[in-house]
């Protein structure tokens, strides 16, 4: 399929360019077909949030990076959508926070794993965990394909960043005592609610911001990082994101009616 060139002046250029990345990733076996549907759900929430990074999301990014820098064995879980949308940035975040990348797929197929591995190596990753020849363990609390985890990665991690995750796995990771960070545009998803820190933002904006913060914070003393993590409250974070959605939708309706008034 030929790639669509979205005109520079198209009002929805950014969003359409992101879609193209997903479509291309799907053609290369990186993205699962269901990953296209998951992205559509994300787009709907992004639209309701005004397609910007809120100050709450910025605070969540800072707390997340602080927690990653404080962790003994942080790990970043990579699925098809993550790899298609932010390959370079996720590798950069992994290096800055010393958190290895682990491929972990819901819709597992060996050719998808190979395609994701190839894309991450091309983006500069030196090592990628979770591939089929590596030693693995299972998360007994979980029945999906995602129960298989790398012995040197998620199995021994104290903190796992799981962007665009399904609720069962987040719950299972919490059940075995992991500190869980997610990036999820839906502040009401089970993943958003179960996680310790939820960044309610589009991954295409959140991960570059985390890279920026990690660069700034990586040499901070632990006490300063501790303050950021201890001061973060996920329940408050999620409820203010829901309030933002309500306020944004109300302002859209109000401005529409004003435009229509004679
Ligand atoms: O590559 P695989 O096989 O591991 O599969 C990956 C998907 C994403 C298909 C799988 O994890 C899945 O089905 O996820 P869910 O349960 O649909 O959850 C995805 C969540 O991510 C939803 O709450 C979406 O709103 C959210 N989301 C989608 N796109 C984005 C997003 N959040 C942030 N940024 C996005 N671009």
PDB file of C-alpha atoms and ligand atoms in Angstrom:
ATOM      1  CA  UNK A   1       0.000   0.000   0.000  1.00  0.00           C
ATOM      2  CA  UNK A   2       1.355   3.454  -0.862  1.00  0.00           C
ATOM      3  CA  UNK A   3       1.937   5.901   1.943  1.00  0.00           C
ATOM      4  CA  UNK A   4      -0.447   8.871   1.883  1.00  0.00           C
ATOM      5  CA  UNK A   5       1.291  12.261   1.880  1.00  0.00           C
ATOM      6  CA  UNK A   6      -0.884  14.414   4.147  1.00  0.00           C
ATOM      7  CA  UNK A   7      -0.813  18.060   2.907  1.00  0.00           C
ATOM      8  CA  UNK A   8       1.095  20.396   5.273  1.00  0.00           C
ATOM      9  CA  UNK A   9      -1.958  22.660   5.708  1.00  0.00           C
ATOM     10  CA  UNK A  10      -4.406  19.849   6.555  1.00  0.00           C
ATOM     11  CA  UNK A  11      -6.024  20.756   9.903  1.00  0.00           C
ATOM     12  CA  UNK A  12      -5.613  17.197  11.175  1.00  0.00           C
ATOM     13  CA  UNK A  13      -2.124  16.598   9.748  1.00  0.00           C
ATOM     14  CA  UNK A  14      -0.456  15.501  12.992  1.00  0.00           C
ATOM     15  CA  UNK A  15      -3.154  12.964  13.776  1.00  0.00           C
ATOM     16  CA  UNK A  16      -3.196  11.634  10.193  1.00  0.00           C
ATOM     17  CA  UNK A  17       0.608  11.325  10.113  1.00  0.00           C
ATOM     18  CA  UNK A  18       0.462   9.265  13.312  1.00  0.00           C
ATOM     19  CA  UNK A  19      -2.142   7.003  11.672  1.00  0.00           C
ATOM     20  CA  UNK A  20       0.200   6.508   8.724  1.00  0.00           C
ATOM     21  CA  UNK A  21       2.927   5.303  11.105  1.00  0.00           C
ATOM     22  CA  UNK A  22       0.508   2.727  12.531  1.00  0.00           C
ATOM     23  CA  UNK A  23      -0.564   1.577   9.059  1.00  0.00           C
ATOM     24  CA  UNK A  24       3.052   1.246   7.981  1.00  0.00           C
ATOM     25  CA  UNK A  25       3.824  -0.665  11.199  1.00  0.00           C
ATOM     26  CA  UNK A  26       0.899  -2.976  10.479  1.00  0.00           C
ATOM     27  CA  UNK A  27       2.208  -3.682   6.981  1.00  0.00           C
ATOM     28  CA  UNK A  28       5.621  -4.527   8.448  1.00  0.00           C
ATOM     29  CA  UNK A  29       4.053  -6.961  10.990  1.00  0.00           C
ATOM     30  CA  UNK A  30       4.988  -4.671  13.900  1.00  0.00           C
ATOM     31  CA  UNK A  31       1.411  -3.646  14.761  1.00  0.00           C
ATOM     32  CA  UNK A  32      -1.352  -6.200  15.415  1.00  0.00           C
ATOM     33  CA  UNK A  33      -4.600  -5.646  13.506  1.00  0.00           C
ATOM     34  CA  UNK A  34      -6.233  -5.021  16.882  1.00  0.00           C
ATOM     35  CA  UNK A  35      -3.547  -2.381  17.473  1.00  0.00           C
ATOM     36  CA  UNK A  36      -5.226  -0.246  14.790  1.00  0.00           C
ATOM     37  CA  UNK A  37      -8.508  -0.470  16.711  1.00  0.00           C
ATOM     38  CA  UNK A  38      -6.764   0.312  20.011  1.00  0.00           C
ATOM     39  CA  UNK A  39      -5.276   3.408  18.396  1.00  0.00           C
ATOM     40  CA  UNK A  40      -8.720   4.556  17.273  1.00  0.00           C
ATOM     41  CA  UNK A  41      -9.911   4.404  20.862  1.00  0.00           C
ATOM     42  CA  UNK A  42      -6.860   6.383  21.934  1.00  0.00           C
ATOM     43  CA  UNK A  43      -7.529   9.007  19.234  1.00  0.00           C
ATOM     44  CA  UNK A  44     -11.071   9.504  20.521  1.00  0.00           C
ATOM     45  CA  UNK A  45      -9.817  10.228  24.041  1.00  0.00           C
ATOM     46  CA  UNK A  46      -7.047  12.463  22.696  1.00  0.00           C
ATOM     47  CA  UNK A  47      -9.691  14.469  20.838  1.00  0.00           C
ATOM     48  CA  UNK A  48     -11.698  14.834  24.050  1.00  0.00           C
ATOM     49  CA  UNK A  49      -8.581  16.023  25.873  1.00  0.00           C
ATOM     50  CA  UNK A  50      -7.891  18.707  23.248  1.00  0.00           C
ATOM     51  CA  UNK A  51      -4.866  16.844  21.774  1.00  0.00           C
ATOM     52  CA  UNK A  52      -2.422  18.592  24.107  1.00  0.00           C
ATOM     53  CA  UNK A  53      -0.267  17.481  27.028  1.00  0.00           C
ATOM     54  CA  UNK A  54      -1.999  18.737  30.179  1.00  0.00           C
ATOM     55  CA  UNK A  55      -0.052  20.060  33.168  1.00  0.00           C
ATOM     56  CA  UNK A  56      -1.254  16.952  35.067  1.00  0.00           C
ATOM     57  CA  UNK A  57       0.284  14.742  32.370  1.00  0.00           C
ATOM     58  CA  UNK A  58       3.536  16.723  32.631  1.00  0.00           C
ATOM     59  CA  UNK A  59       3.555  16.148  36.414  1.00  0.00           C
ATOM     60  CA  UNK A  60       2.873  12.442  35.837  1.00  0.00           C
ATOM     61  CA  UNK A  61       5.768  12.275  33.338  1.00  0.00           C
ATOM     62  CA  UNK A  62       8.105  13.888  35.892  1.00  0.00           C
ATOM     63  CA  UNK A  63       7.002  11.501  38.672  1.00  0.00           C
ATOM     64  CA  UNK A  64       7.323   8.534  36.291  1.00  0.00           C
ATOM     65  CA  UNK A  65      10.855   9.458  35.265  1.00  0.00           C
ATOM     66  CA  UNK A  66      11.813  10.031  38.916  1.00  0.00           C
ATOM     67  CA  UNK A  67      10.469   6.582  39.858  1.00  0.00           C
ATOM     68  CA  UNK A  68      12.359   4.989  36.949  1.00  0.00           C
ATOM     69  CA  UNK A  69      15.606   6.677  37.991  1.00  0.00           C
ATOM     70  CA  UNK A  70      15.106   5.499  41.588  1.00  0.00           C
ATOM     71  CA  UNK A  71      14.235   1.886  40.702  1.00  0.00           C
ATOM     72  CA  UNK A  72      16.784  -0.935  41.074  1.00  0.00           C
ATOM     73  CA  UNK A  73      15.564  -2.922  38.061  1.00  0.00           C
ATOM     74  CA  UNK A  74      13.279  -0.791  35.903  1.00  0.00           C
ATOM     75  CA  UNK A  75      12.035  -2.386  32.648  1.00  0.00           C
ATOM     76  CA  UNK A  76      10.167  -0.913  29.665  1.00  0.00           C
ATOM     77  CA  UNK A  77       7.628  -3.271  28.101  1.00  0.00           C
ATOM     78  CA  UNK A  78       7.293  -2.781  24.332  1.00  0.00           C
ATOM     79  CA  UNK A  79       4.325  -3.832  22.212  1.00  0.00           C
ATOM     80  CA  UNK A  80       3.568  -3.288  18.523  1.00  0.00           C
ATOM     81  CA  UNK A  81       1.973   0.153  18.863  1.00  0.00           C
ATOM     82  CA  UNK A  82       4.802   1.478  21.043  1.00  0.00           C
ATOM     83  CA  UNK A  83       7.403   0.249  18.567  1.00  0.00           C
ATOM     84  CA  UNK A  84       5.608   1.729  15.548  1.00  0.00           C
ATOM     85  CA  UNK A  85       4.965   5.131  17.122  1.00  0.00           C
ATOM     86  CA  UNK A  86       8.081   5.971  19.174  1.00  0.00           C
ATOM     87  CA  UNK A  87      10.945   3.552  18.326  1.00  0.00           C
ATOM     88  CA  UNK A  88      13.802   6.068  18.625  1.00  0.00           C
ATOM     89  CA  UNK A  89      12.443   7.793  21.716  1.00  0.00           C
ATOM     90  CA  UNK A  90      11.752   4.556  23.621  1.00  0.00           C
ATOM     91  CA  UNK A  91      15.355   3.445  22.997  1.00  0.00           C
ATOM     92  CA  UNK A  92      16.585   6.835  24.227  1.00  0.00           C
ATOM     93  CA  UNK A  93      14.418   6.638  27.359  1.00  0.00           C
ATOM     94  CA  UNK A  94      15.701   3.123  28.009  1.00  0.00           C
ATOM     95  CA  UNK A  95      19.309   4.343  27.886  1.00  0.00           C
ATOM     96  CA  UNK A  96      18.766   7.424  30.052  1.00  0.00           C
ATOM     97  CA  UNK A  97      16.908   5.497  32.763  1.00  0.00           C
ATOM     98  CA  UNK A  98      18.959   2.235  32.478  1.00  0.00           C
ATOM     99  CA  UNK A  99      15.684   0.387  31.900  1.00  0.00           C
ATOM    100  CA  UNK A 100      16.050  -2.496  29.426  1.00  0.00           C
ATOM    101  CA  UNK A 101      13.449  -2.937  26.693  1.00  0.00           C
ATOM    102  CA  UNK A 102      11.397  -6.142  26.763  1.00  0.00           C
ATOM    103  CA  UNK A 103       9.111  -7.183  23.915  1.00  0.00           C
ATOM    104  CA  UNK A 104       5.836  -8.441  25.359  1.00  0.00           C
ATOM    105  CA  UNK A 105       2.922  -9.052  23.008  1.00  0.00           C
ATOM    106  CA  UNK A 106      -0.749  -9.714  23.560  1.00  0.00           C
ATOM    107  CA  UNK A 107      -1.293 -10.911  19.974  1.00  0.00           C
ATOM    108  CA  UNK A 108       1.915 -12.924  19.802  1.00  0.00           C
ATOM    109  CA  UNK A 109       3.229 -14.163  16.470  1.00  0.00           C
ATOM    110  CA  UNK A 110       6.941 -15.001  15.950  1.00  0.00           C
ATOM    111  CA  UNK A 111       7.093 -12.817  12.828  1.00  0.00           C
ATOM    112  CA  UNK A 112       5.790  -9.847  14.825  1.00  0.00           C
ATOM    113  CA  UNK A 113       8.430 -10.402  17.481  1.00  0.00           C
ATOM    114  CA  UNK A 114      11.126 -10.522  14.759  1.00  0.00           C
ATOM    115  CA  UNK A 115       9.824  -7.336  13.115  1.00  0.00           C
ATOM    116  CA  UNK A 116       9.728  -5.452  16.427  1.00  0.00           C
ATOM    117  CA  UNK A 117      13.199  -6.676  17.371  1.00  0.00           C
ATOM    118  CA  UNK A 118      14.547  -5.530  13.998  1.00  0.00           C
ATOM    119  CA  UNK A 119      12.906  -2.080  14.361  1.00  0.00           C
ATOM    120  CA  UNK A 120      14.279  -1.584  17.889  1.00  0.00           C
ATOM    121  CA  UNK A 121      17.797  -2.612  16.847  1.00  0.00           C
ATOM    122  CA  UNK A 122      17.550  -0.244  13.852  1.00  0.00           C
ATOM    123  CA  UNK A 123      16.549   2.508  16.303  1.00  0.00           C
ATOM    124  CA  UNK A 124      19.803   1.915  18.213  1.00  0.00           C
ATOM    125  CA  UNK A 125      18.820  -0.591  20.946  1.00  0.00           C
ATOM    126  CA  UNK A 126      21.875  -2.552  22.078  1.00  0.00           C
ATOM    127  CA  UNK A 127      19.951  -5.327  23.797  1.00  0.00           C
ATOM    128  CA  UNK A 128      16.305  -6.367  23.679  1.00  0.00           C
ATOM    129  CA  UNK A 129      14.793  -8.777  26.206  1.00  0.00           C
ATOM    130  CA  UNK A 130      11.759 -11.014  25.808  1.00  0.00           C
ATOM    131  CA  UNK A 131      12.619 -12.670  22.511  1.00  0.00           C
ATOM    132  CA  UNK A 132      11.907 -16.364  21.981  1.00  0.00           C
ATOM    133  CA  UNK A 133      15.468 -17.667  22.443  1.00  0.00           C
ATOM    134  CA  UNK A 134      15.876 -15.946  25.822  1.00  0.00           C
ATOM    135  CA  UNK A 135      15.218 -17.560  29.236  1.00  0.00           C
ATOM    136  CA  UNK A 136      11.658 -16.940  30.327  1.00  0.00           C
ATOM    137  CA  UNK A 137       9.339 -17.258  33.302  1.00  0.00           C
ATOM    138  CA  UNK A 138       5.580 -17.013  33.587  1.00  0.00           C
ATOM    139  CA  UNK A 139       3.329 -14.731  35.593  1.00  0.00           C
ATOM    140  CA  UNK A 140       0.967 -17.364  37.099  1.00  0.00           C
ATOM    141  CA  UNK A 141      -1.798 -14.796  37.737  1.00  0.00           C
ATOM    142  CA  UNK A 142      -2.191 -14.215  33.996  1.00  0.00           C
ATOM    143  CA  UNK A 143      -3.687 -16.423  31.292  1.00  0.00           C
ATOM    144  CA  UNK A 144      -2.923 -14.333  28.155  1.00  0.00           C
ATOM    145  CA  UNK A 145       0.209 -14.569  25.964  1.00  0.00           C
ATOM    146  CA  UNK A 146       1.655 -11.800  28.064  1.00  0.00           C
ATOM    147  CA  UNK A 147       2.232 -14.163  31.000  1.00  0.00           C
ATOM    148  CA  UNK A 148       5.598 -15.184  29.468  1.00  0.00           C
ATOM    149  CA  UNK A 149       8.240 -12.711  30.667  1.00  0.00           C
ATOM    150  CA  UNK A 150      12.037 -12.508  30.466  1.00  0.00           C
ATOM    151  CA  UNK A 151      13.916 -13.880  33.506  1.00  0.00           C
ATOM    152  CA  UNK A 152      16.326 -10.934  33.368  1.00  0.00           C
ATOM    153  CA  UNK A 153      13.588  -8.406  32.616  1.00  0.00           C
ATOM    154  CA  UNK A 154      10.018  -8.128  33.873  1.00  0.00           C
ATOM    155  CA  UNK A 155      10.417 -11.258  36.050  1.00  0.00           C
ATOM    156  CA  UNK A 156      12.989  -9.565  38.272  1.00  0.00           C
ATOM    157  CA  UNK A 157      11.926  -5.923  37.746  1.00  0.00           C
ATOM    158  CA  UNK A 158      10.814  -3.779  40.663  1.00  0.00           C
ATOM    159  CA  UNK A 159       9.255  -1.248  38.262  1.00  0.00           C
ATOM    160  CA  UNK A 160       7.664  -1.783  34.841  1.00  0.00           C
ATOM    161  CA  UNK A 161       6.632   0.893  32.343  1.00  0.00           C
ATOM    162  CA  UNK A 162       3.778  -0.651  30.353  1.00  0.00           C
ATOM    163  CA  UNK A 163       2.429   1.830  27.788  1.00  0.00           C
ATOM    164  CA  UNK A 164      -0.920   1.038  26.055  1.00  0.00           C
ATOM    165  CA  UNK A 165      -1.546  -1.974  28.218  1.00  0.00           C
ATOM    166  CA  UNK A 166      -4.517  -4.248  28.796  1.00  0.00           C
ATOM    167  CA  UNK A 167      -6.085  -4.220  32.257  1.00  0.00           C
ATOM    168  CA  UNK A 168      -5.536  -7.887  33.132  1.00  0.00           C
ATOM    169  CA  UNK A 169      -1.784  -7.643  32.818  1.00  0.00           C
ATOM    170  CA  UNK A 170      -1.585  -4.437  34.814  1.00  0.00           C
ATOM    171  CA  UNK A 171      -3.587  -6.074  37.580  1.00  0.00           C
ATOM    172  CA  UNK A 172      -1.354  -9.167  37.440  1.00  0.00           C
ATOM    173  CA  UNK A 173       1.825  -7.054  37.580  1.00  0.00           C
ATOM    174  CA  UNK A 174       0.449  -5.240  40.636  1.00  0.00           C
ATOM    175  CA  UNK A 175      -0.504  -8.633  42.104  1.00  0.00           C
ATOM    176  CA  UNK A 176       3.133  -9.761  42.007  1.00  0.00           C
ATOM    177  CA  UNK A 177       4.339  -6.564  43.646  1.00  0.00           C
ATOM    178  CA  UNK A 178       5.623  -4.460  40.744  1.00  0.00           C
ATOM    179  CA  UNK A 179       5.488  -0.664  40.691  1.00  0.00           C
ATOM    180  CA  UNK A 180       3.545  -0.012  37.470  1.00  0.00           C
ATOM    181  CA  UNK A 181       3.678   3.077  35.268  1.00  0.00           C
ATOM    182  CA  UNK A 182       1.496   3.396  32.196  1.00  0.00           C
ATOM    183  CA  UNK A 183       0.778   5.793  29.365  1.00  0.00           C
ATOM    184  CA  UNK A 184      -2.913   5.607  28.472  1.00  0.00           C
ATOM    185  CA  UNK A 185      -5.181   8.236  26.943  1.00  0.00           C
ATOM    186  CA  UNK A 186      -8.220   6.704  28.651  1.00  0.00           C
ATOM    187  CA  UNK A 187      -8.188   7.865  32.291  1.00  0.00           C
ATOM    188  CA  UNK A 188     -10.968   5.364  33.087  1.00  0.00           C
ATOM    189  CA  UNK A 189      -9.329   2.217  31.704  1.00  0.00           C
ATOM    190  CA  UNK A 190      -8.563  -0.563  34.169  1.00  0.00           C
ATOM    191  CA  UNK A 191      -4.877  -0.098  33.397  1.00  0.00           C
ATOM    192  CA  UNK A 192      -5.090   3.617  34.218  1.00  0.00           C
ATOM    193  CA  UNK A 193      -6.792   2.865  37.516  1.00  0.00           C
ATOM    194  CA  UNK A 194      -4.594  -0.075  38.614  1.00  0.00           C
ATOM    195  CA  UNK A 195      -1.288   1.652  37.843  1.00  0.00           C
ATOM    196  CA  UNK A 196       0.782   3.570  40.377  1.00  0.00           C
ATOM    197  CA  UNK A 197       1.444   6.371  37.905  1.00  0.00           C
ATOM    198  CA  UNK A 198      -0.723   6.932  34.827  1.00  0.00           C
ATOM    199  CA  UNK A 199       0.365   9.401  32.184  1.00  0.00           C
ATOM    200  CA  UNK A 200      -2.870  10.383  30.441  1.00  0.00           C
ATOM    201  CA  UNK A 201      -1.396  11.571  27.172  1.00  0.00           C
ATOM    202  CA  UNK A 202      -0.676  10.410  23.657  1.00  0.00           C
ATOM    203  CA  UNK A 203       2.457   8.284  23.629  1.00  0.00           C
ATOM    204  CA  UNK A 204       3.765  10.349  20.699  1.00  0.00           C
ATOM    205  CA  UNK A 205       3.920  13.389  23.007  1.00  0.00           C
ATOM    206  CA  UNK A 206       4.565  11.690  26.363  1.00  0.00           C
ATOM    207  CA  UNK A 207       7.660   9.638  25.546  1.00  0.00           C
ATOM    208  CA  UNK A 208       9.631  12.549  23.974  1.00  0.00           C
ATOM    209  CA  UNK A 209       8.751  14.588  27.090  1.00  0.00           C
ATOM    210  CA  UNK A 210       9.955  11.766  29.357  1.00  0.00           C
ATOM    211  CA  UNK A 211      13.219  11.685  27.387  1.00  0.00           C
ATOM    212  CA  UNK A 212      13.619  15.415  27.964  1.00  0.00           C
ATOM    213  CA  UNK A 213      12.913  15.075  31.710  1.00  0.00           C
ATOM    214  CA  UNK A 214      15.194  12.037  32.044  1.00  0.00           C
ATOM    215  CA  UNK A 215      18.031  14.060  30.470  1.00  0.00           C
ATOM    216  CA  UNK A 216      17.439  16.869  32.963  1.00  0.00           C
ATOM    217  CA  UNK A 217      16.890  14.685  36.054  1.00  0.00           C
ATOM    218  CA  UNK A 218      19.311  11.798  35.620  1.00  0.00           C
ATOM    219  CA  UNK A 219      21.969  13.269  37.943  1.00  0.00           C
ATOM    220  CA  UNK A 220      19.572  14.597  40.577  1.00  0.00           C
ATOM    221  CA  UNK A 221      20.107  13.386  44.154  1.00  0.00           C
ATOM    222  CA  UNK A 222      17.717  10.637  45.247  1.00  0.00           C
ATOM    223  CA  UNK A 223      16.056  12.917  47.819  1.00  0.00           C
ATOM    224  CA  UNK A 224      14.840  15.241  45.044  1.00  0.00           C
ATOM    225  CA  UNK A 225      13.493  12.330  43.005  1.00  0.00           C
ATOM    226  CA  UNK A 226      11.804  10.899  46.127  1.00  0.00           C
ATOM    227  CA  UNK A 227       9.908  14.161  46.629  1.00  0.00           C
ATOM    228  CA  UNK A 228       8.411  13.933  43.123  1.00  0.00           C
ATOM    229  CA  UNK A 229       7.281  10.324  43.558  1.00  0.00           C
ATOM    230  CA  UNK A 230       5.918  10.810  47.083  1.00  0.00           C
ATOM    231  CA  UNK A 231       4.002  13.941  46.048  1.00  0.00           C
ATOM    232  CA  UNK A 232       2.210  12.196  43.181  1.00  0.00           C
ATOM    233  CA  UNK A 233      -1.323  10.944  43.745  1.00  0.00           C
ATOM    234  CA  UNK A 234      -2.754   8.854  40.896  1.00  0.00           C
ATOM    235  CA  UNK A 235      -6.354   9.088  42.010  1.00  0.00           C
ATOM    236  CA  UNK A 236      -6.163  12.892  42.039  1.00  0.00           C
ATOM    237  CA  UNK A 237      -4.345  12.779  38.694  1.00  0.00           C
ATOM    238  CA  UNK A 238      -7.050  10.647  37.026  1.00  0.00           C
ATOM    239  CA  UNK A 239      -9.944  12.612  38.414  1.00  0.00           C
ATOM    240  CA  UNK A 240      -8.461  15.890  37.195  1.00  0.00           C
ATOM    241  CA  UNK A 241      -7.964  14.362  33.734  1.00  0.00           C
ATOM    242  CA  UNK A 242     -11.665  13.401  33.706  1.00  0.00           C
ATOM    243  CA  UNK A 243     -12.522  16.978  34.728  1.00  0.00           C
ATOM    244  CA  UNK A 244     -10.387  18.256  31.851  1.00  0.00           C
ATOM    245  CA  UNK A 245     -12.356  16.115  29.400  1.00  0.00           C
ATOM    246  CA  UNK A 246     -15.647  17.506  30.743  1.00  0.00           C
ATOM    247  CA  UNK A 247     -14.388  21.105  30.599  1.00  0.00           C
ATOM    248  CA  UNK A 248     -12.989  20.680  27.105  1.00  0.00           C
ATOM    249  CA  UNK A 249     -16.188  19.148  25.734  1.00  0.00           C
ATOM    250  CA  UNK A 250     -18.328  21.857  27.346  1.00  0.00           C
ATOM    251  CA  UNK A 251     -16.124  24.612  25.900  1.00  0.00           C
ATOM    252  CA  UNK A 252     -16.367  23.018  22.436  1.00  0.00           C
ATOM    253  CA  UNK A 253     -20.175  23.028  22.545  1.00  0.00           C
ATOM    254  CA  UNK A 254     -20.272  26.581  23.912  1.00  0.00           C
ATOM    255  CA  UNK A 255     -17.968  27.935  21.204  1.00  0.00           C
ATOM    256  CA  UNK A 256     -19.929  26.095  18.503  1.00  0.00           C
ATOM    257  CA  UNK A 257     -23.192  27.693  19.624  1.00  0.00           C
ATOM    258  CA  UNK A 258     -21.548  31.134  19.791  1.00  0.00           C
ATOM    259  CA  UNK A 259     -20.376  30.691  16.159  1.00  0.00           C
ATOM    260  CA  UNK A 260     -23.937  29.814  15.095  1.00  0.00           C
ATOM    261  CA  UNK A 261     -25.524  32.811  16.839  1.00  0.00           C
ATOM    262  CA  UNK A 262     -26.539  35.639  14.475  1.00  0.00           C
TER     263      UNK A 262
HETATM  264  O1  LIG B   1       1.194  -5.413  20.131  1.00  0.00           O
HETATM  265  P1  LIG B   1       0.307  -6.262  21.036  1.00  0.00           P
HETATM  266  O2  LIG B   1      -0.001  -7.604  20.442  1.00  0.00           O
HETATM  267  O3  LIG B   1       0.904  -6.434  22.415  1.00  0.00           O
HETATM  268  O4  LIG B   1      -1.087  -5.487  21.224  1.00  0.00           O
HETATM  269  C1  LIG B   1      -1.123  -4.124  21.616  1.00  0.00           C
HETATM  270  C2  LIG B   1      -2.576  -3.625  21.885  1.00  0.00           C
HETATM  271  C3  LIG B   1      -2.507  -2.111  22.030  1.00  0.00           C
HETATM  272  C4  LIG B   1      -3.434  -4.000  20.688  1.00  0.00           C
HETATM  273  C5  LIG B   1      -3.112  -4.309  23.168  1.00  0.00           C
HETATM  274  O5  LIG B   1      -2.294  -3.991  24.256  1.00  0.00           O
HETATM  275  C6  LIG B   1      -4.537  -3.897  23.474  1.00  0.00           C
HETATM  276  O6  LIG B   1      -5.494  -4.494  23.028  1.00  0.00           O
HETATM  277  O7  LIG B   1      -4.642  -2.815  24.248  1.00  0.00           O
HETATM  278  P2  LIG B   1      -6.075  -2.216  24.739  1.00  0.00           P
HETATM  279  O8  LIG B   1      -6.648  -3.102  25.787  1.00  0.00           O
HETATM  280  O9  LIG B   1      -6.903  -1.843  23.551  1.00  0.00           O
HETATM  281  O10 LIG B   1      -5.604  -0.903  25.456  1.00  0.00           O
HETATM  282  C7  LIG B   1      -4.911   0.099  24.796  1.00  0.00           C
HETATM  283  C8  LIG B   1      -5.104   1.412  25.570  1.00  0.00           C
HETATM  284  O11 LIG B   1      -4.192   2.362  25.032  1.00  0.00           O
HETATM  285  C9  LIG B   1      -6.516   2.016  25.429  1.00  0.00           C
HETATM  286  O12 LIG B   1      -6.982   2.465  26.686  1.00  0.00           O
HETATM  287  C10 LIG B   1      -6.324   3.205  24.478  1.00  0.00           C
HETATM  288  O13 LIG B   1      -7.174   4.286  24.807  1.00  0.00           O
HETATM  289  C11 LIG B   1      -4.874   3.582  24.758  1.00  0.00           C
HETATM  290  N1  LIG B   1      -4.194   4.181  23.599  1.00  0.00           N
HETATM  291  C12 LIG B   1      -4.339   3.874  22.295  1.00  0.00           C
HETATM  292  N2  LIG B   1      -3.523   4.612  21.529  1.00  0.00           N
HETATM  293  C13 LIG B   1      -2.819   5.401  22.374  1.00  0.00           C
HETATM  294  C14 LIG B   1      -3.243   5.129  23.703  1.00  0.00           C
HETATM  295  N3  LIG B   1      -2.716   5.743  24.768  1.00  0.00           N
HETATM  296  C15 LIG B   1      -1.730   6.636  24.535  1.00  0.00           C
HETATM  297  N4  LIG B   1      -1.274   6.960  23.295  1.00  0.00           N
HETATM  298  C16 LIG B   1      -1.794   6.365  22.197  1.00  0.00           C
HETATM  299  N5  LIG B   1      -1.346   6.691  20.982  1.00  0.00           N
END
